[in-house]
Amino acid sequence: MTGKEAHYMYKAVMDEHLSGNGPFTKQCQHFFEDRYGFKKCLLTTSGTDALEMCAMLCDLKQGEEVIIPSYTFVSTALAFLREGAKVVFADSMKRNPNIDVELLESLITPRTKVIVPVHYAGVACDMDAIMDIANRHNLLVVEDAAQAIDSYYTSHTTHQTLPLGSIGHLAAFSFHETKNITAGGEGGLLVVNDERFIRRAEIIWEKGTNRAEFFRGAVNKYGWVDMGSSFLPAEINAAFLWAQLENLDEIQSKRKQLWDTYFNHLKPFADKGCFQLPDLPEYASNNAHMFYLVLPDLEKRTTLIKFLKEHDIQSVFHYLSLHSSAYYEDKHDGRQLPECERYADTLMRLPMFYDLETEEVEKVCGVIKEFVANRE
Ligand SMILES: *Cc1c(COP(=O)(O)O)cnc(C)c1O
């Protein structure tokens, strides 16, 4: 919380517009469109919902294929699976958990329709390479930018710096409480960059009706015209989000300061080979969504998490591979995804949130230093 969240929620209540698409929703959507140049923004009740809208907009036929990294949250895959698509899981890079573009082209078949890059930890995927492959094969690109608010990609070819979420045809952000900014616990954003999808996105958002066109005066009554669902958040959530957006720069600068403190204190141990630190390719900016370590093996990660816990520090590992999950294992084509498995076994996240203090980060680093010293 940065100060005005409860105030704006109270205002939403007193102004008596509580259902979706009210003044706070519109204000938030315009903020994103203005600040990041996104063509059309629609707030959703979660990042998962925004991904589900993306999947619906891709208009997949049964069995068409969608390429998704295996090292991601369940929702990335589930959104497309529910539309009848076949999910083809891709491996991560050696240098960071993002999708390995070197392997991407070998996964494309005549049935491939969509590529879903996930900007893990808010760090950009290699979007020039991904957009180039997508253009050559006539594929859609949906950015899972759930962790990537206020993060950027610099193109190798045009040298332009572009906000993540503005590059693919569609993108999804999350405002869950674990992300950099939150809409009061749960929330998300659909971004439509390709104008062909705007009209249908508004219809899907409003339960399959052309209500948006009716309110603009484009039609004189509204009705059921397509598929859809109820994807709009309540105004109370948009009001909470608005308070966070007013302080976005402050939130981001605090997070980056914490991130840098971790990095500077832990770099010497990474240089000695104790663990790998977050990797920022030359084309990626840092939105300080997460600070993670990659340990040499599972046993070392388990003991470090335990050691931190003994010092009252909560650290957690992250995704389990989706391709070998209980739900998907027998649907997967059997390919090994070694980098994904490595991150599943060895990546761990250190505390990172707006209220955290620099001294606390230093304390965490001190405990890690002690752990390393004990094992030398
Ligand atoms: C958080 C997250 C989601 C889901 O967002 P929710 O708002 O929790 O539904 C999807 N993909 C990734 C990569 C995420 O980190």
Coordinates of C-alpha atoms and ligand atoms in Angstrom, one line a residue:
M1 CA 0.0 0.0 0.0
T2 CA 1.3 3.4 -0.9
G3 CA -1.3 5.6 0.9
K4 CA -4.5 6.4 -1.0
E5 CA -5.8 2.9 -1.7
A6 CA -8.5 2.9 1.0
H7 CA -9.3 6.5 0.2
Y8 CA -10.1 5.7 -3.4
M9 CA -12.0 2.6 -2.5
Y10 CA -14.2 4.7 -0.2
K11 CA -14.7 7.2 -3.0
A12 CA -15.8 4.4 -5.3
V13 CA -18.4 3.3 -2.7
M14 CA -19.6 6.9 -2.1
D15 CA -19.9 7.7 -5.8
E16 CA -22.2 4.7 -6.1
H17 CA -20.6 3.2 -9.2
L18 CA -19.5 -0.2 -8.0
S19 CA -19.9 -2.5 -11.0
G20 CA -17.2 -2.7 -13.7
N21 CA -16.2 -0.2 -16.4
G22 CA -16.8 2.9 -14.2
P23 CA -14.6 6.0 -13.8
F24 CA -11.7 4.3 -12.0
T25 CA -11.6 1.5 -14.6
K26 CA -11.5 4.0 -17.4
Q27 CA -8.8 6.1 -15.7
C28 CA -6.6 3.1 -15.2
Q29 CA -7.0 1.9 -18.8
H30 CA -6.2 5.4 -20.1
F31 CA -3.1 5.6 -17.9
F32 CA -1.7 2.4 -19.4
E33 CA -2.6 3.5 -23.0
D34 CA -0.9 6.9 -22.5
R35 CA 2.2 5.8 -20.6
Y36 CA 3.0 2.7 -22.6
G37 CA 1.4 3.4 -26.0
F38 CA -0.7 0.2 -25.7
K39 CA -3.5 0.5 -28.4
K40 CA -6.4 -0.7 -26.3
C41 CA -6.5 -1.7 -22.6
L42 CA -9.2 -3.6 -20.7
L43 CA -8.9 -4.2 -17.0
T44 CA -9.7 -7.8 -16.0
T45 CA -10.3 -9.6 -12.7
S46 CA -7.0 -11.4 -13.0
G47 CA -3.9 -12.1 -15.1
T48 CA -5.4 -15.5 -15.8
D49 CA -8.6 -13.9 -17.1
A50 CA -6.5 -11.6 -19.4
L51 CA -4.7 -14.7 -20.8
E52 CA -8.1 -16.4 -21.3
M53 CA -9.3 -13.4 -23.3
C54 CA -6.1 -13.6 -25.4
A55 CA -6.7 -17.3 -26.0
M56 CA -10.3 -16.6 -27.0
L57 CA -9.2 -13.8 -29.4
C58 CA -6.8 -16.2 -31.1
D59 CA -9.8 -18.1 -32.3
L60 CA -8.1 -21.5 -32.2
K61 CA -9.4 -24.6 -33.9
Q62 CA -9.3 -28.0 -32.1
G63 CA -5.8 -29.3 -32.1
E64 CA -4.1 -26.1 -33.3
E65 CA -0.8 -25.7 -31.5
V66 CA 0.4 -23.0 -29.1
I67 CA 4.1 -22.8 -28.1
I68 CA 4.6 -22.0 -24.4
P69 CA 7.6 -22.3 -22.1
S70 CA 7.3 -25.1 -19.6
Y71 CA 8.8 -23.0 -16.9
T72 CA 5.8 -20.7 -16.2
F73 CA 2.6 -20.4 -14.2
V74 CA -0.2 -22.9 -14.9
S75 CA -2.5 -20.1 -16.3
T76 CA -0.3 -19.5 -19.3
A77 CA -1.0 -23.0 -20.6
L78 CA -4.4 -23.5 -19.2
A79 CA -5.9 -20.4 -20.9
F80 CA -5.1 -22.0 -24.3
L81 CA -5.8 -25.6 -23.4
R82 CA -9.4 -24.6 -22.5
E83 CA -9.8 -23.4 -26.0
G84 CA -9.0 -26.8 -27.4
A85 CA -5.5 -26.0 -28.4
K86 CA -2.6 -28.4 -28.1
V87 CA 0.2 -26.9 -25.9
V88 CA 3.7 -27.5 -27.1
F89 CA 6.1 -26.9 -24.3
A90 CA 9.5 -25.1 -25.0
D91 CA 12.6 -25.2 -22.9
S92 CA 14.2 -22.2 -21.2
M93 CA 17.6 -20.6 -22.0
K94 CA 20.8 -21.5 -20.1
R95 CA 21.3 -17.8 -19.1
N96 CA 17.8 -17.2 -17.7
P97 CA 14.4 -19.0 -17.5
N98 CA 12.9 -17.2 -20.6
I99 CA 12.0 -19.3 -23.7
D100 CA 15.0 -20.4 -25.7
V101 CA 14.5 -18.8 -29.2
E102 CA 17.2 -21.0 -30.7
L103 CA 15.0 -24.0 -30.3
L104 CA 11.7 -22.2 -31.2
E105 CA 11.7 -22.8 -35.0
S106 CA 12.1 -26.6 -34.6
L107 CA 8.8 -26.7 -32.7
I108 CA 6.8 -25.1 -35.4
T109 CA 4.5 -27.3 -37.5
P110 CA 1.7 -26.5 -40.0
R111 CA -0.7 -26.5 -37.1
T112 CA 1.2 -23.9 -35.0
K113 CA -0.9 -20.8 -34.5
V114 CA 0.5 -18.9 -31.5
I115 CA 3.7 -18.3 -29.6
V116 CA 3.4 -17.2 -25.9
P117 CA 6.7 -15.7 -24.6
V118 CA 6.7 -15.2 -20.8
H119 CA 8.8 -12.4 -19.5
Y120 CA 10.1 -14.2 -16.4
A121 CA 10.9 -11.9 -13.5
G122 CA 9.9 -9.0 -15.7
V123 CA 13.0 -9.6 -17.9
A124 CA 12.3 -9.3 -21.6
C125 CA 12.4 -12.3 -23.9
D126 CA 14.3 -11.9 -27.2
M127 CA 11.3 -10.2 -28.9
D128 CA 13.1 -9.4 -32.2
A129 CA 13.8 -13.1 -32.8
I130 CA 10.3 -14.1 -31.7
M131 CA 8.5 -11.5 -33.8
D132 CA 10.7 -12.4 -36.8
I133 CA 9.8 -16.1 -36.5
A134 CA 6.1 -15.3 -36.0
N135 CA 6.0 -13.0 -39.1
R136 CA 7.8 -15.6 -41.3
H137 CA 5.3 -18.3 -40.2
N138 CA 2.2 -16.1 -39.9
L139 CA 1.8 -16.8 -36.2
L140 CA 0.2 -14.6 -33.4
V141 CA 2.3 -13.6 -30.4
V142 CA 0.7 -13.3 -27.0
E143 CA 3.0 -11.8 -24.4
D144 CA 2.5 -13.2 -20.9
A145 CA 3.7 -9.9 -19.3
A146 CA 2.1 -10.9 -15.9
Q147 CA 5.4 -10.0 -14.1
A148 CA 6.5 -7.3 -16.5
I149 CA 4.8 -4.0 -15.7
D150 CA 7.1 -1.0 -16.5
S151 CA 9.8 -3.1 -18.1
Y152 CA 11.3 -2.6 -21.5
Y153 CA 12.9 -4.3 -24.5
T154 CA 15.5 -2.6 -26.8
S155 CA 15.4 -3.9 -30.4
H156 CA 18.7 -5.0 -31.9
T157 CA 17.6 -3.8 -35.3
T158 CA 15.7 -0.5 -34.8
H159 CA 17.4 0.4 -31.4
Q160 CA 14.0 1.4 -30.3
T161 CA 13.1 0.8 -26.6
L162 CA 9.6 -0.6 -26.3
P163 CA 7.5 -1.4 -23.2
L164 CA 6.9 -5.1 -22.7
G165 CA 3.3 -5.8 -23.5
S166 CA 3.4 -3.5 -26.5
I167 CA 5.2 -5.8 -28.9
G168 CA 3.0 -8.9 -29.4
H169 CA -0.4 -8.8 -31.0
L170 CA -1.9 -9.2 -27.5
A171 CA -0.5 -9.2 -24.0
A172 CA -1.7 -10.0 -20.4
F173 CA -0.6 -8.3 -17.2
S174 CA -1.3 -9.4 -13.6
F175 CA -2.1 -7.2 -10.6
H176 CA -2.1 -10.0 -8.1
E177 CA -0.8 -9.0 -4.7
T178 CA 2.5 -10.8 -5.4
K179 CA 3.2 -8.5 -8.5
N180 CA 4.8 -5.0 -8.5
I181 CA 1.4 -3.3 -8.4
T182 CA -1.9 -4.8 -7.3
A183 CA -5.6 -4.1 -7.8
G184 CA -6.3 -5.0 -4.1
G185 CA -5.2 -8.6 -4.2
E186 CA -6.4 -9.8 -7.6
G187 CA -6.5 -8.1 -11.0
G188 CA -5.2 -8.0 -14.5
L189 CA -5.0 -6.2 -17.8
L190 CA -5.6 -7.3 -21.4
V191 CA -3.6 -5.3 -23.9
V192 CA -4.7 -5.3 -27.6
N193 CA -2.0 -4.0 -29.9
D194 CA -3.4 -5.3 -33.2
E195 CA -6.4 -3.2 -34.0
R196 CA -8.1 -6.2 -35.7
F197 CA -8.9 -7.6 -32.2
I198 CA -10.3 -4.5 -30.5
R199 CA -14.0 -4.9 -31.3
R200 CA -14.1 -8.5 -30.4
A201 CA -12.1 -7.9 -27.2
E202 CA -14.7 -5.5 -26.0
I203 CA -17.5 -8.0 -26.8
I204 CA -15.8 -10.9 -25.1
W205 CA -15.1 -8.6 -22.0
E206 CA -18.8 -7.8 -21.8
K207 CA -20.3 -11.3 -21.8
G208 CA -20.5 -11.6 -25.5
T209 CA -22.6 -8.5 -26.0
N210 CA -21.9 -5.3 -28.0
R211 CA -22.6 -3.1 -25.0
A212 CA -19.5 -1.0 -25.6
E213 CA -20.7 0.0 -29.1
F214 CA -24.1 0.8 -27.6
F215 CA -22.6 3.1 -25.0
R216 CA -20.6 4.9 -27.7
G217 CA -23.9 5.4 -29.6
A218 CA -22.7 3.2 -32.5
V219 CA -25.8 0.9 -32.3
N220 CA -29.2 1.7 -30.8
K221 CA -29.6 -1.5 -28.8
Y222 CA -27.2 -4.1 -27.6
G223 CA -27.5 -7.9 -27.6
W224 CA -25.7 -11.2 -27.7
V225 CA -23.3 -11.2 -30.7
D226 CA -20.4 -13.6 -29.8
M227 CA -18.7 -15.7 -27.2
G228 CA -17.7 -14.0 -24.0
S229 CA -17.7 -14.0 -20.2
S230 CA -17.6 -11.6 -17.3
F231 CA -14.1 -10.4 -17.2
L232 CA -14.6 -6.9 -15.7
P233 CA -13.3 -6.1 -12.2
A234 CA -15.4 -4.2 -9.8
E235 CA -14.7 -0.5 -9.4
I236 CA -13.4 -1.1 -5.9
N237 CA -10.5 -3.0 -7.4
A238 CA -9.8 -0.4 -10.0
A239 CA -9.9 2.3 -7.3
F240 CA -7.2 0.4 -5.4
L241 CA -5.1 0.0 -8.6
W242 CA -5.4 3.7 -9.3
A243 CA -3.7 4.6 -6.0
Q244 CA -0.9 2.3 -7.0
L245 CA -0.6 3.8 -10.5
E246 CA -0.3 7.3 -9.0
N247 CA 2.8 6.0 -7.1
L248 CA 4.1 3.7 -9.8
D249 CA 7.4 5.5 -10.1
E250 CA 8.0 5.5 -6.4
I251 CA 7.1 1.8 -6.1
Q252 CA 9.5 1.0 -9.0
S253 CA 12.4 3.1 -7.6
K254 CA 12.1 1.5 -4.2
R255 CA 12.0 -2.0 -5.7
K256 CA 15.1 -1.3 -7.9
Q257 CA 17.0 0.1 -4.9
L258 CA 16.3 -3.2 -3.0
W259 CA 17.2 -5.2 -6.1
D260 CA 20.5 -3.4 -6.5
T261 CA 21.3 -3.9 -2.8
Y262 CA 20.8 -7.7 -3.2
F263 CA 22.9 -7.7 -6.4
N264 CA 25.8 -5.7 -5.1
H265 CA 26.1 -7.8 -1.9
L266 CA 25.7 -11.1 -3.6
K267 CA 27.8 -10.6 -6.7
P268 CA 31.1 -11.6 -5.1
F269 CA 29.6 -15.0 -4.2
A270 CA 28.2 -15.5 -7.7
D271 CA 31.6 -14.7 -9.1
K272 CA 33.0 -17.4 -7.0
G273 CA 30.5 -19.8 -8.4
C274 CA 28.3 -20.3 -5.3
F275 CA 25.1 -19.5 -7.3
Q276 CA 23.9 -17.8 -10.4
L277 CA 22.2 -14.3 -10.1
P278 CA 19.4 -12.9 -12.3
D279 CA 20.6 -12.4 -15.8
L280 CA 19.7 -9.3 -17.7
P281 CA 20.5 -9.6 -21.4
E282 CA 21.7 -6.3 -23.1
Y283 CA 18.2 -5.9 -24.7
A284 CA 16.3 -6.1 -21.4
S285 CA 15.5 -3.5 -18.7
N286 CA 15.0 -4.4 -15.0
N287 CA 11.6 -3.8 -13.3
A288 CA 12.8 -5.4 -10.1
H289 CA 9.9 -7.8 -10.0
M290 CA 11.9 -10.6 -8.4
F291 CA 15.3 -11.4 -7.0
Y292 CA 16.3 -15.0 -7.5
L293 CA 19.3 -17.2 -7.0
V294 CA 20.0 -20.4 -9.1
L295 CA 21.9 -22.9 -6.9
P296 CA 24.2 -25.6 -8.3
D297 CA 21.8 -28.4 -7.3
L298 CA 18.6 -29.3 -5.5
E299 CA 20.3 -30.3 -2.3
K300 CA 22.1 -26.9 -1.9
R301 CA 18.8 -25.1 -2.6
T302 CA 17.0 -27.1 0.0
T303 CA 19.7 -26.5 2.7
L304 CA 19.8 -22.8 1.9
I305 CA 16.0 -22.4 2.1
K306 CA 16.2 -24.2 5.5
F307 CA 19.1 -22.1 6.7
L308 CA 17.3 -18.9 5.9
K309 CA 14.1 -20.2 7.6
E310 CA 16.1 -20.8 10.7
H311 CA 16.9 -17.1 10.6
D312 CA 13.3 -16.1 10.1
I313 CA 13.7 -15.4 6.4
Q314 CA 11.2 -16.8 4.0
S315 CA 12.6 -17.8 0.7
V316 CA 10.7 -20.0 -1.8
F317 CA 11.4 -22.0 -4.9
H318 CA 9.2 -21.3 -8.0
Y319 CA 7.6 -23.3 -10.8
L320 CA 7.5 -27.0 -11.3
S321 CA 7.8 -28.0 -15.0
L322 CA 4.4 -28.0 -16.6
H323 CA 5.3 -30.6 -19.2
S324 CA 5.9 -33.2 -16.4
S325 CA 3.0 -32.1 -14.2
A326 CA 0.3 -34.6 -13.1
Y327 CA -2.2 -33.0 -15.5
Y328 CA -0.1 -32.7 -18.6
E329 CA 2.5 -35.5 -18.4
D330 CA 0.6 -38.0 -20.5
K331 CA -0.3 -35.3 -23.1
H332 CA 3.3 -34.1 -23.5
D333 CA 5.3 -35.5 -26.5
G334 CA 8.1 -36.9 -24.4
R335 CA 10.8 -34.3 -25.3
Q336 CA 13.3 -33.6 -22.5
L337 CA 13.4 -30.0 -21.3
P338 CA 16.6 -30.0 -19.3
E339 CA 16.9 -26.2 -18.6
C340 CA 13.4 -26.0 -17.4
E341 CA 14.0 -29.0 -15.0
R342 CA 17.2 -27.3 -13.8
Y343 CA 15.3 -24.1 -12.8
A344 CA 12.5 -26.2 -11.2
D345 CA 15.1 -27.8 -9.0
T346 CA 17.5 -25.0 -8.3
L347 CA 15.9 -21.5 -8.5
M348 CA 14.8 -19.8 -5.3
R349 CA 13.4 -16.3 -4.7
L350 CA 14.5 -14.0 -1.9
P351 CA 12.0 -11.6 -0.2
M352 CA 11.1 -8.6 -2.5
F353 CA 8.2 -6.3 -1.7
Y354 CA 7.6 -2.6 -1.5
D355 CA 7.6 -2.4 2.4
L356 CA 10.9 -4.3 2.6
E357 CA 13.8 -2.1 4.0
T358 CA 17.3 -1.9 2.7
E359 CA 18.6 -3.0 6.1
E360 CA 16.5 -6.1 5.9
V361 CA 17.9 -6.9 2.5
E362 CA 21.4 -6.5 4.0
K363 CA 20.5 -8.9 6.8
V364 CA 19.3 -11.5 4.2
C365 CA 22.6 -11.1 2.4
G366 CA 24.5 -11.4 5.6
V367 CA 22.8 -14.7 6.4
I368 CA 23.6 -16.0 2.8
K369 CA 27.2 -15.0 3.4
E370 CA 27.3 -17.0 6.6
F371 CA 25.8 -20.0 4.8
V372 CA 28.4 -19.8 2.1
A373 CA 31.3 -19.4 4.6
N374 CA 30.1 -22.5 6.6
R375 CA 30.4 -24.6 3.5
E376 CA 33.8 -23.5 2.3
Ligands
LIG1 C1 0.9 -14.2 -11.8 C2 1.1 -14.9 -13.2 C3 0.0 -15.2 -13.9 C4 -1.4 -15.2 -13.4 O1 -1.9 -14.0 -13.0 P1 -3.1 -14.0 -11.9 O2 -3.4 -12.5 -11.8 O3 -2.6 -14.5 -10.6 O4 -4.3 -14.7 -12.5 C5 0.2 -15.8 -15.2 N1 1.4 -15.9 -15.7 C6 2.5 -15.5 -15.0 C7 3.9 -15.7 -15.6 C8 2.4 -15.0 -13.7 O5 3.5 -14.7 -13.0

